[in-house]
Amino acid sequence: MSEAAPEIWFYHLERSTLDQVLPGLLEKTRERGWKALVRASDPRLLDDIDERLWTYRDESFLAHGRATEAEAPRQPILLTETTENPNAAQALFIVDGSELGDTKGFDRCFIIFDGRDEAALTGARVRWKALKDQGGNLAYWKQSPEGRWEKAA
């Protein structure tokens, strides 16, 4: 884990859903050798993500667990509602506007928001400005018309 301030990447969903995007980002995170923490304030959303990570692809799954389980510290991907980091993850994923919390120790934080949801879009803009004003190391990614991710800021 890094002692420096993490990169904070905003992912603006316009053409894809969270279900379509999150597994791929988690795969790339694991390919780096990093552990991941997925944080949401809505337990039903975590239930949906939990199911999706087991079934998103016929030939594979993403091993993961819940922060409330006994083996949480050993999980490569952990789903949580809290601001704790029990698996010492290097990557933090915020998927529903939940609290970012203390980012110390993370190498990268992903803030994924649905650009078709006006409240989510407004919340992301407010969060971007606040983090920018604090000197955050920010990047903004959006989808091209072809569906590829492009760094826009």
Coordinates of N, CA and C in Angstrom, one line a residue:
M1 N 0.8 -1.2 0.0 CA 0.0 0.0 0.0 C 0.9 1.2 0.0
S2 N 0.3 2.2 -0.6 CA 1.1 3.5 -0.8 C 0.9 4.4 0.4
E3 N 1.9 5.2 0.7 CA 1.9 6.2 1.7 C 1.4 7.6 1.1
A4 N 1.6 7.7 -0.2 CA 1.3 8.9 -1.0 C -0.3 8.9 -1.1
A5 N -0.8 10.1 -1.4 CA -2.2 10.2 -1.7 C -2.5 9.4 -2.9
P6 N -3.7 8.7 -2.9 CA -4.0 7.8 -4.0 C -4.5 8.6 -5.2
E7 N -4.4 8.0 -6.4 CA -5.1 8.5 -7.5 C -6.6 8.2 -7.3
I8 N -7.4 9.2 -7.7 CA -8.9 9.1 -7.5 C -9.4 9.2 -8.9
W9 N -10.0 8.1 -9.4 CA -10.5 8.1 -10.8 C -12.0 8.1 -10.7
F10 N -12.6 9.0 -11.4 CA -14.1 9.1 -11.6 C -14.5 8.3 -12.9
Y11 N -15.4 7.4 -12.8 CA -15.9 6.7 -14.0 C -17.3 7.1 -14.2
H12 N -17.6 7.8 -15.3 CA -18.9 8.3 -15.6 C -19.6 7.3 -16.5
L13 N -20.6 6.6 -16.0 CA -21.3 5.6 -16.8 C -22.3 6.3 -17.6
E14 N -22.3 6.1 -18.9 CA -23.2 6.7 -19.8 C -23.9 5.6 -20.7
R15 N -23.1 4.7 -21.2 CA -23.6 3.6 -22.1 C -23.6 2.3 -21.4
S16 N -23.0 2.1 -20.4 CA -22.9 0.8 -19.7 C -23.5 0.9 -18.3
T17 N -23.8 -0.2 -17.7 CA -24.3 -0.2 -16.3 C -23.2 -0.6 -15.4
L18 N -23.4 -0.4 -14.1 CA -22.4 -0.9 -13.1 C -22.2 -2.4 -13.2
D19 N -23.2 -3.2 -13.4 CA -23.0 -4.6 -13.6 C -22.1 -5.0 -14.8
Q20 N -22.1 -4.1 -15.8 CA -21.3 -4.4 -17.0 C -19.8 -3.9 -16.8
V21 N -19.6 -2.9 -16.0 CA -18.3 -2.2 -15.8 C -17.5 -2.8 -14.7
L22 N -18.2 -2.9 -13.5 CA -17.4 -3.3 -12.3 C -16.6 -4.6 -12.4
P23 N -17.2 -5.7 -12.9 CA -16.3 -6.9 -13.0 C -15.0 -6.7 -13.8
G24 N -15.1 -6.0 -14.9 CA -13.9 -5.8 -15.7 C -12.9 -4.9 -14.9
L25 N -13.3 -3.9 -14.2 CA -12.4 -3.1 -13.4 C -11.8 -3.9 -12.3
L26 N -12.6 -4.8 -11.7 CA -12.0 -5.7 -10.7 C -11.0 -6.7 -11.2
E27 N -11.3 -7.2 -12.4 CA -10.3 -8.1 -13.0 C -9.0 -7.4 -13.3
K28 N -9.0 -6.2 -13.8 CA -7.8 -5.4 -14.1 C -7.1 -5.2 -12.7
T29 N -7.8 -4.9 -11.7 CA -7.2 -4.6 -10.4 C -6.5 -5.9 -9.9
R30 N -7.1 -7.0 -10.0 CA -6.5 -8.3 -9.6 C -5.3 -8.7 -10.5
E31 N -5.4 -8.3 -11.8 CA -4.2 -8.6 -12.7 C -3.0 -7.8 -12.2
R32 N -3.2 -6.7 -11.6 CA -2.1 -5.9 -11.0 C -1.6 -6.5 -9.7
G33 N -2.2 -7.5 -9.2 CA -1.8 -8.1 -7.9 C -2.4 -7.4 -6.7
W34 N -3.3 -6.5 -7.0 CA -4.0 -5.7 -5.9 C -5.2 -6.4 -5.3
K35 N -5.5 -6.1 -4.1 CA -6.8 -6.5 -3.5 C -7.7 -5.3 -3.7
A36 N -9.0 -5.6 -3.7 CA -10.0 -4.5 -3.9 C -11.0 -4.5 -2.8
L37 N -11.5 -3.3 -2.5 CA -12.6 -3.1 -1.5 C -13.7 -2.4 -2.3
V38 N -14.9 -3.0 -2.3 CA -16.1 -2.4 -3.0 C -17.0 -1.9 -1.9
R39 N -17.2 -0.6 -1.9 CA -18.0 0.0 -0.8 C -19.3 0.6 -1.4
A40 N -20.4 0.2 -0.7 CA -21.7 0.8 -1.1 C -22.5 1.0 0.2
S41 N -23.4 2.0 0.3 CA -24.2 2.2 1.5 C -25.5 1.4 1.5
D42 N -25.8 0.9 0.3 CA -27.1 0.1 0.2 C -26.8 -1.4 0.2
P43 N -27.2 -2.1 1.3 CA -26.9 -3.5 1.4 C -27.5 -4.3 0.2
R44 N -28.6 -3.9 -0.3 CA -29.2 -4.6 -1.5 C -28.3 -4.5 -2.7
L45 N -27.7 -3.3 -2.9 CA -26.8 -3.2 -4.0 C -25.6 -4.1 -3.8
L46 N -25.1 -4.3 -2.6 CA -24.0 -5.2 -2.3 C -24.5 -6.6 -2.6
D47 N -25.7 -7.0 -2.3 CA -26.2 -8.3 -2.6 C -26.2 -8.5 -4.1
D48 N -26.6 -7.5 -4.8 CA -26.6 -7.6 -6.3 C -25.2 -7.8 -6.9
I49 N -24.3 -7.0 -6.3 CA -22.9 -7.1 -6.8 C -22.3 -8.5 -6.4
D50 N -22.6 -9.0 -5.2 CA -22.2 -10.3 -4.7 C -22.6 -11.3 -5.7
E51 N -23.8 -11.4 -6.1 CA -24.4 -12.3 -7.1 C -23.7 -12.2 -8.4
R52 N -23.6 -10.9 -8.9 CA -23.0 -10.7 -10.2 C -21.6 -11.1 -10.3
L53 N -20.8 -11.0 -9.3 CA -19.4 -11.4 -9.4 C -19.2 -12.9 -9.5
W54 N -20.2 -13.6 -9.0 CA -20.2 -15.1 -9.2 C -20.6 -15.5 -10.5
T55 N -21.5 -14.7 -11.2 CA -22.2 -15.2 -12.4 C -21.9 -14.4 -13.6
Y56 N -21.1 -13.3 -13.6 CA -21.0 -12.4 -14.7 C -20.5 -13.0 -16.0
R57 N -19.8 -14.1 -15.8 CA -19.2 -14.8 -17.0 C -19.4 -16.3 -16.8
D58 N -19.8 -17.0 -17.9 CA -20.1 -18.4 -17.8 C -18.8 -19.2 -17.4
E59 N -17.7 -18.8 -17.9 CA -16.5 -19.6 -17.7 C -15.6 -19.2 -16.5
S60 N -16.0 -18.1 -15.8 CA -15.2 -17.7 -14.7 C -16.0 -16.9 -13.7
F61 N -15.4 -16.6 -12.5 CA -16.0 -15.8 -11.5 C -14.9 -15.0 -10.9
L62 N -15.3 -14.0 -10.1 CA -14.3 -13.2 -9.3 C -14.5 -13.6 -7.8
A63 N -13.5 -14.3 -7.3 CA -13.5 -14.7 -5.9 C -13.6 -13.4 -5.0
H64 N -14.5 -13.5 -4.1 CA -14.8 -12.3 -3.2 C -15.5 -12.8 -2.0
G65 N -15.7 -11.9 -1.0 CA -16.5 -12.1 0.2 C -17.0 -10.8 0.7
R66 N -17.7 -11.0 1.8 CA -18.3 -9.8 2.5 C -17.5 -9.5 3.7
A67 N -17.5 -8.2 4.1 CA -16.7 -7.7 5.2 C -17.2 -8.3 6.5
T68 N -18.5 -8.8 6.6 CA -19.1 -9.3 7.8 C -18.7 -10.8 8.0
E69 N -18.0 -11.4 7.1 CA -17.6 -12.8 7.2 C -16.3 -13.0 7.9
A70 N -16.1 -14.1 8.5 CA -14.9 -14.4 9.3 C -13.6 -14.3 8.5
E71 N -13.6 -14.7 7.3 CA -12.4 -14.8 6.4 C -12.2 -13.5 5.6
A72 N -12.9 -12.4 6.0 CA -12.8 -11.2 5.3 C -11.4 -10.7 5.0
P73 N -10.5 -10.7 6.0 CA -9.1 -10.2 5.7 C -8.4 -11.0 4.6
R74 N -8.8 -12.2 4.3 CA -8.1 -13.0 3.3 C -8.7 -12.9 1.9
Q75 N -9.8 -12.2 1.8 CA -10.5 -12.0 0.5 C -9.7 -11.1 -0.5
P76 N -9.6 -11.5 -1.8 CA -9.0 -10.6 -2.7 C -9.9 -9.4 -3.1
I77 N -11.2 -9.7 -3.0 CA -12.2 -8.6 -3.3 C -13.2 -8.7 -2.1
L78 N -13.4 -7.5 -1.5 CA -14.3 -7.5 -0.3 C -15.4 -6.5 -0.5
L79 N -16.6 -6.9 -0.2 CA -17.8 -6.0 -0.3 C -18.1 -5.5 1.1
T80 N -18.3 -4.2 1.2 CA -18.5 -3.6 2.5 C -19.4 -2.4 2.5
E81 N -20.0 -2.1 3.6 CA -20.8 -0.9 3.8 C -20.0 0.1 4.7
T82 N -18.9 -0.4 5.3 CA -18.1 0.5 6.2 C -16.9 1.1 5.6
T83 N -16.3 2.0 6.3 CA -15.1 2.7 5.8 C -13.8 2.0 6.2
E84 N -13.9 0.9 6.9 CA -12.8 0.1 7.2 C -12.2 -0.6 6.0
N85 N -10.9 -1.1 6.1 CA -10.3 -1.8 5.0 C -9.7 -3.1 5.6
P86 N -10.5 -4.1 5.9 CA -10.1 -5.3 6.6 C -9.2 -6.2 5.8
N87 N -9.3 -6.1 4.4 CA -8.4 -7.0 3.6 C -7.2 -6.2 3.1
A88 N -6.9 -5.0 3.6 CA -5.7 -4.2 3.3 C -5.7 -4.0 1.7
A89 N -6.8 -3.7 1.2 CA -6.9 -3.5 -0.3 C -6.1 -2.3 -0.7
Q90 N -5.6 -2.4 -1.9 CA -4.9 -1.2 -2.6 C -5.9 -0.4 -3.4
A91 N -7.0 -1.0 -3.8 CA -8.0 -0.3 -4.6 C -9.3 -0.2 -3.9
L92 N -9.9 1.0 -3.9 CA -11.2 1.2 -3.3 C -12.2 1.6 -4.4
F93 N -13.4 0.9 -4.4 CA -14.4 1.2 -5.4 C -15.6 1.7 -4.7
I94 N -16.0 3.0 -5.0 CA -17.2 3.6 -4.4 C -18.3 3.5 -5.5
V95 N -19.4 2.8 -5.3 CA -20.3 2.5 -6.4 C -21.7 3.1 -6.3
D96 N -22.0 3.8 -5.2 CA -23.3 4.4 -5.0 C -23.3 5.8 -4.3
G97 N -22.2 6.5 -4.4 CA -22.1 7.7 -3.8 C -21.8 7.6 -2.3
S98 N -21.5 6.4 -1.8 CA -21.2 6.3 -0.4 C -20.0 7.0 0.0
E99 N -19.8 7.1 1.3 CA -18.6 7.9 1.9 C -17.3 7.4 1.3
L100 N -16.5 8.3 0.9 CA -15.1 7.9 0.5 C -14.3 7.6 1.7
G101 N -14.4 8.3 2.8 CA -13.6 8.0 4.0 C -12.2 8.3 3.8
D102 N -11.4 7.8 4.7 CA -9.9 8.0 4.7 C -9.3 7.2 3.6
T103 N -8.6 7.8 2.7 CA -8.0 7.1 1.5 C -6.6 6.7 1.8
K104 N -6.1 7.0 3.0 CA -4.7 6.7 3.3 C -4.5 5.2 3.1
G105 N -3.4 4.8 2.5 CA -3.1 3.4 2.3 C -3.6 2.8 1.0
F106 N -4.6 3.5 0.3 CA -5.0 3.0 -1.0 C -4.1 3.6 -2.1
D107 N -3.9 2.8 -3.1 CA -3.1 3.3 -4.3 C -4.1 4.0 -5.3
R108 N -5.3 3.5 -5.4 CA -6.2 4.1 -6.3 C -7.6 3.9 -5.8
C109 N -8.4 5.0 -6.0 CA -9.8 4.9 -5.6 C -10.7 5.2 -6.9
F110 N -11.7 4.4 -7.1 CA -12.6 4.5 -8.2 C -13.9 5.0 -7.7
I111 N -14.4 6.1 -8.2 CA -15.8 6.6 -7.9 C -16.6 6.4 -9.2
I112 N -17.5 5.4 -9.1 CA -18.3 5.0 -10.3 C -19.7 5.6 -10.1
F113 N -20.1 6.4 -11.1 CA -21.5 7.0 -11.0 C -22.2 6.9 -12.3
D114 N -23.5 6.8 -12.2 CA -24.4 6.7 -13.4 C -24.7 8.1 -13.9
G115 N -24.2 8.5 -15.0 CA -24.5 9.8 -15.6 C -25.9 10.0 -16.0
R116 N -26.7 9.0 -16.1 CA -28.1 9.1 -16.5 C -29.0 9.4 -15.2
D117 N -28.4 9.4 -14.1 CA -29.1 9.7 -12.8 C -28.6 11.1 -12.4
E118 N -29.6 12.0 -12.4 CA -29.2 13.4 -12.1 C -28.6 13.6 -10.7
A119 N -29.2 12.9 -9.7 CA -28.6 13.0 -8.4 C -27.2 12.5 -8.3
A120 N -27.0 11.4 -8.9 CA -25.6 10.8 -8.9 C -24.6 11.7 -9.7
L121 N -25.1 12.3 -10.8 CA -24.2 13.2 -11.5 C -23.9 14.5 -10.7
T122 N -24.9 15.0 -10.1 CA -24.7 16.2 -9.2 C -23.7 15.9 -8.1
G123 N -24.0 14.7 -7.4 CA -23.1 14.3 -6.3 C -21.7 14.1 -6.8
A124 N -21.5 13.6 -7.9 CA -20.1 13.4 -8.5 C -19.4 14.7 -8.7
R125 N -20.2 15.6 -9.3 CA -19.6 17.0 -9.5 C -19.2 17.7 -8.2
V126 N -20.0 17.6 -7.2 CA -19.7 18.2 -5.9 C -18.5 17.5 -5.3
R127 N -18.4 16.2 -5.4 CA -17.3 15.4 -4.9 C -16.0 15.8 -5.6
W128 N -16.1 15.9 -6.9 CA -14.9 16.2 -7.8 C -14.4 17.6 -7.3
K129 N -15.3 18.6 -7.2 CA -14.8 19.9 -6.8 C -14.2 19.9 -5.4
A130 N -14.8 19.2 -4.5 CA -14.2 19.2 -3.1 C -12.9 18.5 -3.1
L131 N -12.7 17.4 -3.8 CA -11.4 16.7 -3.9 C -10.4 17.5 -4.6
K132 N -10.8 18.2 -5.7 CA -9.9 19.1 -6.4 C -9.4 20.2 -5.5
D133 N -10.3 20.8 -4.8 CA -10.0 21.9 -3.9 C -9.0 21.4 -2.8
Q134 N -9.0 20.1 -2.4 CA -8.1 19.6 -1.4 C -6.8 19.1 -2.1
G135 N -6.6 19.3 -3.4 CA -5.4 19.0 -4.0 C -5.3 17.5 -4.4
G136 N -6.5 16.9 -4.6 CA -6.5 15.5 -4.9 C -5.9 15.2 -6.3
N137 N -5.4 14.0 -6.5 CA -4.8 13.5 -7.7 C -5.9 12.8 -8.5
L138 N -6.7 13.6 -9.3 CA -7.9 13.2 -9.9 C -7.8 12.9 -11.4
A139 N -8.6 12.0 -11.9 CA -8.8 11.7 -13.3 C -10.2 11.4 -13.5
Y140 N -10.7 11.8 -14.7 CA -12.1 11.6 -15.1 C -12.1 10.8 -16.4
W141 N -12.9 9.7 -16.3 CA -13.0 8.8 -17.4 C -14.4 8.7 -17.9
K142 N -14.6 8.8 -19.2 CA -16.0 8.7 -19.8 C -15.9 7.7 -20.9
Q143 N -17.1 7.2 -21.3 CA -17.2 6.3 -22.4 C -17.3 7.0 -23.7
S144 N -16.6 6.5 -24.7 CA -16.7 7.0 -26.1 C -18.0 6.4 -26.7
P145 N -18.4 7.0 -27.8 CA -19.6 6.4 -28.5 C -19.4 4.9 -28.8
E146 N -18.2 4.4 -29.0 CA -17.9 3.0 -29.2 C -17.9 2.2 -27.9
G147 N -18.0 2.9 -26.8 CA -18.0 2.1 -25.5 C -16.6 2.0 -24.8
R148 N -15.6 2.5 -25.5 CA -14.2 2.5 -24.8 C -14.1 3.6 -23.8
W149 N -13.3 3.4 -22.8 CA -13.0 4.4 -21.8 C -12.0 5.4 -22.3
E150 N -12.3 6.6 -22.1 CA -11.3 7.7 -22.5 C -11.1 8.6 -21.3
K151 N -9.8 9.0 -21.1 CA -9.5 9.9 -20.0 C -9.9 11.3 -20.6
A152 N -10.8 12.0 -19.8 CA -11.3 13.3 -20.3 C -10.7 14.4 -19.4
A153 N -10.2 14.1 -18.3 CA -9.6 15.1 -17.4 C -8.7 14.5 -16.4

